[in-house]
Short mmCIF file of C-alpha atoms and ligand atoms in Angstrom, two decimals:
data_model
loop_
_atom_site.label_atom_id
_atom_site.label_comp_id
_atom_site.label_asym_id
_atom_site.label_seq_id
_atom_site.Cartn_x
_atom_site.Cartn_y
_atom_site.Cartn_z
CA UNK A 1 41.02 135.78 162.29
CA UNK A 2 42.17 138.88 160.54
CA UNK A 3 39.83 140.75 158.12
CA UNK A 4 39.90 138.72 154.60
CA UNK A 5 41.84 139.88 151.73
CA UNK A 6 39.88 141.77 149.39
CA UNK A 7 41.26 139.91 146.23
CA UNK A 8 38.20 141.02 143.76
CA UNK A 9 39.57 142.48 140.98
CA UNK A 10 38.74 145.97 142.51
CA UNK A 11 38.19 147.57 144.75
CA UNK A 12 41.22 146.37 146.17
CA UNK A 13 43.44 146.51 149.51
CA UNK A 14 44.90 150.14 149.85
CA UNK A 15 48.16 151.28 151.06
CA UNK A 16 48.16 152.82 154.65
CA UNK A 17 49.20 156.02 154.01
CA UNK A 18 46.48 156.18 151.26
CA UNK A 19 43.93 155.34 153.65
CA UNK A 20 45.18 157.66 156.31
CA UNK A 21 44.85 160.15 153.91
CA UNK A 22 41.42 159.68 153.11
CA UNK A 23 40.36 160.22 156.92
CA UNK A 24 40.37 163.95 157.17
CA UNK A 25 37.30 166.55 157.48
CA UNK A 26 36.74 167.68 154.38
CA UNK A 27 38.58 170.80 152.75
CA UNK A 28 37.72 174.01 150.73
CA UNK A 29 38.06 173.08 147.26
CA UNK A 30 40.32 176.25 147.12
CA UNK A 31 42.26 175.25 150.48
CA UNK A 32 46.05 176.19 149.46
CA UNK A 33 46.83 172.30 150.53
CA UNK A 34 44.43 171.14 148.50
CA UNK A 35 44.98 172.84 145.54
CA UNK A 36 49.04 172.30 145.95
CA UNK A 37 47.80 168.04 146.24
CA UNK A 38 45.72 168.55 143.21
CA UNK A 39 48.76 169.94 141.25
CA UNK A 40 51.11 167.31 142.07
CA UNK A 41 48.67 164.67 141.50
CA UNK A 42 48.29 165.70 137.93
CA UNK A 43 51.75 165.93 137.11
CA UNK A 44 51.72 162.77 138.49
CA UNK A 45 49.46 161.08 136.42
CA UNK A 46 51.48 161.93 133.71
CA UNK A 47 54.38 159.81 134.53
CA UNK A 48 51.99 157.13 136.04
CA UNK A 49 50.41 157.36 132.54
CA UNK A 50 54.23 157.48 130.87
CA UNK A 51 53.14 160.55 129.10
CA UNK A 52 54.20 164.15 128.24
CA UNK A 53 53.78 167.63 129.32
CA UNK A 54 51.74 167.75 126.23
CA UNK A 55 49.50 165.58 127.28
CA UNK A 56 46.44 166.75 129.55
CA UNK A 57 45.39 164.91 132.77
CA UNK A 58 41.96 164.98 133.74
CA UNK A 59 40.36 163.90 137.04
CA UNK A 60 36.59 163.98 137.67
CA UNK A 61 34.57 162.75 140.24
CA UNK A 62 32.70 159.12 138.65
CA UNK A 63 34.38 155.74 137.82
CA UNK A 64 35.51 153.71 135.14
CA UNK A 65 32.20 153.95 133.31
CA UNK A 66 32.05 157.87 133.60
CA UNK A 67 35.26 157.86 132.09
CA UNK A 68 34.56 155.70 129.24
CA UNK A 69 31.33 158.41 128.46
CA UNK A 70 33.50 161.58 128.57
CA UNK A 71 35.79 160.22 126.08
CA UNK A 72 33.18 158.66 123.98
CA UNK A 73 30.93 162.06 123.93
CA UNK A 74 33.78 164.37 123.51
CA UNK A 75 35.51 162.60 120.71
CA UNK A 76 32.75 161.30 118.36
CA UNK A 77 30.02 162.93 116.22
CA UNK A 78 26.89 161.56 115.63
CA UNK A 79 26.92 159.48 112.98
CA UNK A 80 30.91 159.14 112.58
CA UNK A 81 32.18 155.29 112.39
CA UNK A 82 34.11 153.74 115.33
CA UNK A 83 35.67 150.55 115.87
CA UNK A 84 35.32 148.88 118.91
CA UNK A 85 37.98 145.89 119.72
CA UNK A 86 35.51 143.27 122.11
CA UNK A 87 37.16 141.20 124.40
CA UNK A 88 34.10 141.01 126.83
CA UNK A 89 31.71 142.85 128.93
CA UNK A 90 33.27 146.02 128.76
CA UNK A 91 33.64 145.86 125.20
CA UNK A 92 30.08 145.18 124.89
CA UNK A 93 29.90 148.43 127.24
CA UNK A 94 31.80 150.71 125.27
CA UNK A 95 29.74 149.88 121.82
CA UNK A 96 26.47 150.33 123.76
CA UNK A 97 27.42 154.08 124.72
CA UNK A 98 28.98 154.83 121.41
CA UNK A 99 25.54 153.50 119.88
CA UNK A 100 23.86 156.01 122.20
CA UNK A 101 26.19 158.76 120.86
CA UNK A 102 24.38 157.79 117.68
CA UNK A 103 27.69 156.91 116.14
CA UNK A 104 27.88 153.86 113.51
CA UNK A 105 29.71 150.85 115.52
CA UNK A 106 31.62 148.73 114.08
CA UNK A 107 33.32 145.92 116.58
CA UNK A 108 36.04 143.14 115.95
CA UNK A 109 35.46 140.71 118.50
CA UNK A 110 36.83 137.05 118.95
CA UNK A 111 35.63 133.95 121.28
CA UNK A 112 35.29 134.18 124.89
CA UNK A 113 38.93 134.55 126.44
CA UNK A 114 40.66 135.22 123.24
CA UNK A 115 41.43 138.79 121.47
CA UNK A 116 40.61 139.32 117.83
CA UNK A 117 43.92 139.41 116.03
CA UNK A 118 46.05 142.27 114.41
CA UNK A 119 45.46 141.44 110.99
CA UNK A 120 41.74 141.70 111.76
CA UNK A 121 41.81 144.39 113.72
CA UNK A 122 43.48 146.21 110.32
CA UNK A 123 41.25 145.06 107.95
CA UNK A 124 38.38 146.20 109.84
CA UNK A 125 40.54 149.62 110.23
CA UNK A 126 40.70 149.63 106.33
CA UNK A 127 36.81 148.59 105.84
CA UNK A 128 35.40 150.90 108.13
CA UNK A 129 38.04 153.81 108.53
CA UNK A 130 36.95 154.39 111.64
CA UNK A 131 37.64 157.93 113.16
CA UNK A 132 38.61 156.14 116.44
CA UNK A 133 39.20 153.10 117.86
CA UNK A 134 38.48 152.08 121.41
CA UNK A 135 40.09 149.03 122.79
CA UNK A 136 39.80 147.26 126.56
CA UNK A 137 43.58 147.06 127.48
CA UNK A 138 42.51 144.19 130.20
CA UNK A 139 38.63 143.09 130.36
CA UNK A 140 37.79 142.31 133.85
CA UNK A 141 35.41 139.86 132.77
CA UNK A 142 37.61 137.46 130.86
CA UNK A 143 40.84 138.33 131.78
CA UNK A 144 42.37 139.21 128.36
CA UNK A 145 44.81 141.57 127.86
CA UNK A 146 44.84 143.29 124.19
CA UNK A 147 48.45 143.84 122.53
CA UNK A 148 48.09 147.65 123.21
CA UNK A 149 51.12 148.82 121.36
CA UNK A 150 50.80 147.27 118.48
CA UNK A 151 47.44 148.60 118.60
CA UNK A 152 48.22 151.94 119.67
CA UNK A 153 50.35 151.66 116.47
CA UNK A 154 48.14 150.19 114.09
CA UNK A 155 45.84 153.56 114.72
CA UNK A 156 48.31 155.89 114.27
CA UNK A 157 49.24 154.15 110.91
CA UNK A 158 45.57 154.41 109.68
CA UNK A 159 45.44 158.16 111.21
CA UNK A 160 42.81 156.76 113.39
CA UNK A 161 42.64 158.12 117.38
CA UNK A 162 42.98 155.05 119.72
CA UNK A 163 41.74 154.90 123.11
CA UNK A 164 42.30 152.77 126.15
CA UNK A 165 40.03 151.08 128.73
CA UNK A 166 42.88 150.65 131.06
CA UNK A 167 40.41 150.47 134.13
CA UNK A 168 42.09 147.19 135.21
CA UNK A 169 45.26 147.58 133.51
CA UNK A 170 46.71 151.54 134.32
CA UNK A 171 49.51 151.50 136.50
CA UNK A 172 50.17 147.80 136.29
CA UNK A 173 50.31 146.40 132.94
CA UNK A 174 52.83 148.21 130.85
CA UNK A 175 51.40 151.34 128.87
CA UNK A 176 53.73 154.20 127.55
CA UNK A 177 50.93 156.53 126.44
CA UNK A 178 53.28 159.01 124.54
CA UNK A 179 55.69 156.06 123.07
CA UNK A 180 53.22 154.17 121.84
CA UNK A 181 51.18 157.64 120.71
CA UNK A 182 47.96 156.11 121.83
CA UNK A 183 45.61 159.17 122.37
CA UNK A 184 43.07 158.51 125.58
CA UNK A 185 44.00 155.99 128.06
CA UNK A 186 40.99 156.42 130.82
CA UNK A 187 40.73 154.53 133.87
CA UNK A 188 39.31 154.56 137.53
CA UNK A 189 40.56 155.40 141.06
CA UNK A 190 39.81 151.70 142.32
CA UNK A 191 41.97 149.00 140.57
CA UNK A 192 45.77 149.49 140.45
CA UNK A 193 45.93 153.28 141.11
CA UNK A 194 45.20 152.22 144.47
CA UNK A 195 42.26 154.51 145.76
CA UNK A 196 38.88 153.50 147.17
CA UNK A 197 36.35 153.84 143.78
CA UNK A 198 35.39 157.95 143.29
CA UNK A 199 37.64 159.40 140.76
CA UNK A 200 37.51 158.60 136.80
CA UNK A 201 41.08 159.55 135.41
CA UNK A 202 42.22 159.86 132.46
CA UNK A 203 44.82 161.47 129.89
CA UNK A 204 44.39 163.23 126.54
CA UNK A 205 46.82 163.04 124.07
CA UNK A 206 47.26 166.68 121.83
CA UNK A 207 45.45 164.92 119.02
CA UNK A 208 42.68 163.85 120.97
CA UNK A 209 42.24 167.85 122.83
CA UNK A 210 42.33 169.18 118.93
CA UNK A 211 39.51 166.22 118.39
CA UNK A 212 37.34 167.76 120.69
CA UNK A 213 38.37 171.16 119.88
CA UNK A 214 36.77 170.36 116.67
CA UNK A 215 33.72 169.02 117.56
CA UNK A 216 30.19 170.26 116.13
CA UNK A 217 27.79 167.80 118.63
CA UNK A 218 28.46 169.32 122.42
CA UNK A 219 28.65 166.36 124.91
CA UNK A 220 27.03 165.93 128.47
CA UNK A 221 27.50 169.47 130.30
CA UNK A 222 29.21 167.61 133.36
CA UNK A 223 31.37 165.38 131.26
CA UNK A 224 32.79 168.14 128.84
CA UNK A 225 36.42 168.48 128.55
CA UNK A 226 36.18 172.02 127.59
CA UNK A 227 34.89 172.98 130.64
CA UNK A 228 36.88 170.90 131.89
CA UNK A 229 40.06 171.88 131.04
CA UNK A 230 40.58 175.46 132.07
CA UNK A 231 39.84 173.99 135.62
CA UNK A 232 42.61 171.48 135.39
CA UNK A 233 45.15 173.98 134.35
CA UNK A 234 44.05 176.17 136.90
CA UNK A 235 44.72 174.04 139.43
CA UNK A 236 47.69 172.58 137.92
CA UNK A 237 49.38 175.81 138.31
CA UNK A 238 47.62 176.48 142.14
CA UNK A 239 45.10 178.65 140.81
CA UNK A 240 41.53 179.24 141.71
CA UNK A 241 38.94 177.87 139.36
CA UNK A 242 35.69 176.19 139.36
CA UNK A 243 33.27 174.35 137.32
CA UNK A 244 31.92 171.87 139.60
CA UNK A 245 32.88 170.78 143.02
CA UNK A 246 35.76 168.09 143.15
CA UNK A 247 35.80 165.09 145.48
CA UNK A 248 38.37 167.31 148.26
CA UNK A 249 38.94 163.97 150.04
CA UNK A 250 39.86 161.70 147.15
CA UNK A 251 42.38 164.00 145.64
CA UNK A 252 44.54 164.81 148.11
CA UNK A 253 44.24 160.89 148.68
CA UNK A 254 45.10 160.66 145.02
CA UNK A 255 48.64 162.54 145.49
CA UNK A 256 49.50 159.98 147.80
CA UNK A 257 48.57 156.89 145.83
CA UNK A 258 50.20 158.39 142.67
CA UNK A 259 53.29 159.61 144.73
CA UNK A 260 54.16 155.49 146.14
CA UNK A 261 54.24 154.76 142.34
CA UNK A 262 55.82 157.79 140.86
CA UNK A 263 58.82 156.73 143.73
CA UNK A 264 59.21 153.18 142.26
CA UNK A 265 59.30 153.76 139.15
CA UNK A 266 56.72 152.91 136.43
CA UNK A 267 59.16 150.17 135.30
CA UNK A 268 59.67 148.91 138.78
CA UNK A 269 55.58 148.68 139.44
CA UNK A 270 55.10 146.89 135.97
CA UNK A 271 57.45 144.56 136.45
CA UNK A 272 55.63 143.89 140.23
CA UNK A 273 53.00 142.99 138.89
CA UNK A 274 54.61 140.89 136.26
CA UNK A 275 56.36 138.95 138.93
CA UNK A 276 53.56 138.54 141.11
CA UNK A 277 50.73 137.06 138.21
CA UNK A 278 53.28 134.88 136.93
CA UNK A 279 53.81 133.30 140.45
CA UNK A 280 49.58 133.02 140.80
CA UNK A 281 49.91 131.88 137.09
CA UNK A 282 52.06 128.97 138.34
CA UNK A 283 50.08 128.36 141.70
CA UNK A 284 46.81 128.13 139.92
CA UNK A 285 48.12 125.51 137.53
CA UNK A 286 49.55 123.29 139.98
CA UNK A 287 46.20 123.10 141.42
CA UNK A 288 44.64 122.17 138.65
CA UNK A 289 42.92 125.47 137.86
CA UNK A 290 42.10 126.56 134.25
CA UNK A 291 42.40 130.58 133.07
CA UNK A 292 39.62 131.57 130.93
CA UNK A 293 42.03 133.85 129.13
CA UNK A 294 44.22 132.93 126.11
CA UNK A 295 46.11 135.96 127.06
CA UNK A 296 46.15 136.36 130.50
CA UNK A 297 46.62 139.45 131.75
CA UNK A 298 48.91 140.68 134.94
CA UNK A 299 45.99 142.40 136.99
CA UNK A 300 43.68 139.03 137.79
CA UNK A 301 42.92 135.59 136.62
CA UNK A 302 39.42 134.50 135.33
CA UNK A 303 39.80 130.54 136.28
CA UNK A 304 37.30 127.94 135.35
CA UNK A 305 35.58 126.44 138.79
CA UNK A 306 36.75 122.83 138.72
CA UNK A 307 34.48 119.84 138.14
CA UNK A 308 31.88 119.48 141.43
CA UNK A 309 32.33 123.33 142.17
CA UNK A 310 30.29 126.41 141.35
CA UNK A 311 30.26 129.75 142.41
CA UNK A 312 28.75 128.49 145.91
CA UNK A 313 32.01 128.53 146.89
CA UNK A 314 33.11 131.91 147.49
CA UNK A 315 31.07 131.68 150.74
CA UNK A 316 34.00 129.10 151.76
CA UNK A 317 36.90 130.35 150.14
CA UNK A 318 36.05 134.30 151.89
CA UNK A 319 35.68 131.92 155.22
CA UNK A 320 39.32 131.29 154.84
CA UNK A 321 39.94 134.35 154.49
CA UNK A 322 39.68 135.95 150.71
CA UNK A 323 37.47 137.78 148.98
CA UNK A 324 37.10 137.03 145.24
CA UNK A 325 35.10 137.20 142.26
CA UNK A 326 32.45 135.55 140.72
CA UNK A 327 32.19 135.33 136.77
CA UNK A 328 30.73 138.53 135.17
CA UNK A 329 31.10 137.61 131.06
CA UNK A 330 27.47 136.23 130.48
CA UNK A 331 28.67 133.93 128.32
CA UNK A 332 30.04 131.54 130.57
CA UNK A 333 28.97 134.01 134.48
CA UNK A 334 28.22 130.50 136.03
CA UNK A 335 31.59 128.86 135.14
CA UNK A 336 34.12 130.57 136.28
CA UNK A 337 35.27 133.21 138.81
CA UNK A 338 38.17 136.04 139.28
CA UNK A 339 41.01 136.81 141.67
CA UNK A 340 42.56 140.47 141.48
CA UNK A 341 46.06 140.67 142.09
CA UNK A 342 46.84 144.39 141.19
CA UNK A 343 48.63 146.96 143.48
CA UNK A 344 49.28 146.84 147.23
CA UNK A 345 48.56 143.05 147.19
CA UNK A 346 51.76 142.09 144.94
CA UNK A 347 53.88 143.74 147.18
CA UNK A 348 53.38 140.99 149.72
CA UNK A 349 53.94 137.23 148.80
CA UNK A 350 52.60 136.25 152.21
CA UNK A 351 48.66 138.26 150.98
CA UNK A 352 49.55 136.69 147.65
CA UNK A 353 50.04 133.19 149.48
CA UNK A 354 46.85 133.42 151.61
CA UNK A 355 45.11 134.04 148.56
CA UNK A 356 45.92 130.90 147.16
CA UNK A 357 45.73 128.82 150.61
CA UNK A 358 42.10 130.09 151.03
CA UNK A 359 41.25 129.33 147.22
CA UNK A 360 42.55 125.96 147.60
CA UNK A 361 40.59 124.98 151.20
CA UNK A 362 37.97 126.51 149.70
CA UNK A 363 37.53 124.70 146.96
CA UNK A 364 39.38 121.35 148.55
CA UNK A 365 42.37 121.51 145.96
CA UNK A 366 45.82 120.84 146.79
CA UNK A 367 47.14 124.15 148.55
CA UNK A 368 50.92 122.55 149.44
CA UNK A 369 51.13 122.41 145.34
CA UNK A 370 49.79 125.96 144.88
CA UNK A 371 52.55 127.33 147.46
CA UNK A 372 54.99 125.36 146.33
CA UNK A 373 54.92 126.57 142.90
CA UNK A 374 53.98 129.88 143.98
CA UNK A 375 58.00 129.95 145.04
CA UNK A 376 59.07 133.56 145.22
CA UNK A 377 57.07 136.44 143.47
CA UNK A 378 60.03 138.14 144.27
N1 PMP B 401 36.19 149.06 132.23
C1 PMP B 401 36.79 148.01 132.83
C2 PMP B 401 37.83 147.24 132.08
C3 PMP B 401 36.43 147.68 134.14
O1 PMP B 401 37.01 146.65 134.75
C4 PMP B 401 35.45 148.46 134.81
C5 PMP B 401 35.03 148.13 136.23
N2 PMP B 401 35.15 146.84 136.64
C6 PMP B 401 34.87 149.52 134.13
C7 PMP B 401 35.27 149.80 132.84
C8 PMP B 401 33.82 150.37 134.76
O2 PMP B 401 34.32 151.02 135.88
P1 PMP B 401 33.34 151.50 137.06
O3 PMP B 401 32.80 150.28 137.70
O4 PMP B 401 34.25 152.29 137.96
O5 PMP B 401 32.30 152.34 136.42
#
């Protein structure tokens, strides 16, 4: 049989031109070709991030979690209230850093698989004017997807800075950074970007660089965007600069991945993966299978392991030939389990299809239904 699918909800399958480019000998960081990749992959992001030439792309070497530090170090004092909106595990995340930042957290949670809603989400804004608030677009562990514009909005009403966990969200659920005037949406090279893991990405909005501009408390050395930044320019314009060796493989690797989506069309990729979750949506429910999430989001679904099965099955459903999830949301780890369907994946209904077939045998559901109502993604 052919490898499995890797249908976690990232790392995830990879183009082939975005794995071709990652199997080169490594470059000079000041190589003219790499430093020409590294330019176009941060104009890129911008459009991938549906921002504007205002706003500044940053790529460092790290993940999602790096990510989420840089922004919380460079954009909060000591001391200075936040507001965290939980949805799960990474929620939990982000308030545990921003309590080591020595900031005051406040959080507006809700119950497992639901999102706290906009009139609490305000209040809390009005309790605790926060000086930013940090929401998970998509948490990985339950599958809920926040209402990011109306949040974005909500924070720009109370002159609050918002930022974005869109780890498992950027470039597939819909995000228009500068519409929306959300200031930091950060995520990570390995979910719908479409990269092996390496690179933590994200984008500053002008409000957020004059936020860190101002600050008293210094952050991490490595994670500082004012070091940063004169780097980023540098090579944004082809220039020679240097603050601390970047990842010369995953960049140029980067352009690629960032190029296949800048040539569909943000619209067009959204709306790919809208088509293909709601088509899992409707095979999982004709098998009987429950979503944790009251909100489900487009990049996986958290699903409740039917009556007689527990998380012993992955063993059988990777054995016919997919690789997913078990449940990460301590609340209810043992219950439940997760199937990625973000980037190169939803371009194919017949890796989409063998997804479901192997979740089905796996578990001894009904896969004919699952097809069936599968239909067309397209
Ligand atoms: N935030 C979210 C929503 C995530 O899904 C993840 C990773 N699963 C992270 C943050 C952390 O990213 P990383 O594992 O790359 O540090």
């Amino acid at each position: 049989m052919s490898d499995p699918l890797l249908m976690i909800p990232g790392p995830i399958e990879i183009s082939d031109a975005v794995f071709e480019a990652t199997c080169v000998r490594p470059a000079s960081h000041l190589a003219p070709g790499f430093k020409a990749a590294f330019a176009r992959a941060l104009k890129a992001m911008r459009t991938v991030w549906c921002a504007t030439a205002d706003h500044q792309p940053f790529v460092v070497a790290g993940g999602g979690t790096l990510a989420m530090e840089a922004v919380a170090t460079n954009l909060v004092e000591p001391g200075a209230p936040v507001l965290v909106v939980n949805t799960g595990y990474f929620g939990d995340r982000m308030a545990e850093m921003l309590r080591r930042r020595g900031a005051s957290v406040f959080q507006v949670g809700a119950a497992v698989g639901d999102a706290p809603s906009l009139a609490e989400v305000q209040e809390a804004l009005v309790m605790h004017a926060p000086v930013a608030m940090f929401v998970t677009h998509v948490d990985t562990s339950t599958g809920v997807r926040t209402d990011a514009a109306a949040l974005a909005r909500l924070a720009r009403q109370h002159g609050v800075l918002s930022v974005f966990d869109g780890v498992c969200a950027t470039a597939a659920e819909t995000f228009e950074q500068a519409t929306w005037g959300a200031d930091v949406v950060l995520t990570a090279s390995q979910k719908a970007i479409g990269l092996p893991p390496g690179l933590a990405l994200w984008v500053a909005s002008p409000r957020a660089l004059a936020a860190r501009e101002a600050l008293k408390t210094p952050p991490p050395m490595s994670l500082d965007w004012q070091a940063w930044l004169p780097v980023l320019q540098a090579y944004e314009a082809e220039g020679n600069a240097y603050f601390s060796t970047p990842p010369t493989t995953l960049i140029p690797a980067l352009d690629v991945g960032l190029a296949e989506l800048v040539r569909e069309g943000m619209p067009a990729v959204f709306a790919r993966h809208e088509r293909a979750a709601s088509a899992m949506r409707r095979a999982w429910d004709a098998m009987g299978l429950v979503p944790v999430s009251k909100h489900p989001a487009n990049t996986l679904s958290a699903l409740y392991w039917p009556a007689g099965t527990d998380a012993s099955a992955l063993g059988a459903i990777l054995e016919h030939g997919a690789i997913v999830a078990g449940g990460l949301h301590p609340a209810i780890r043992a219950q439940y389990f997760r199937v990625g369907h973000m980037g190169e994946v939803t371009r194919s209904d017949a890796d989409l299809l063998r997804t479901i077939t192997a979740v089905a045998d796996g578990l001894g559901l009904d896969a004919r239904a699952g097809r069936e109502a599968f239909g067309s993604a397209g």
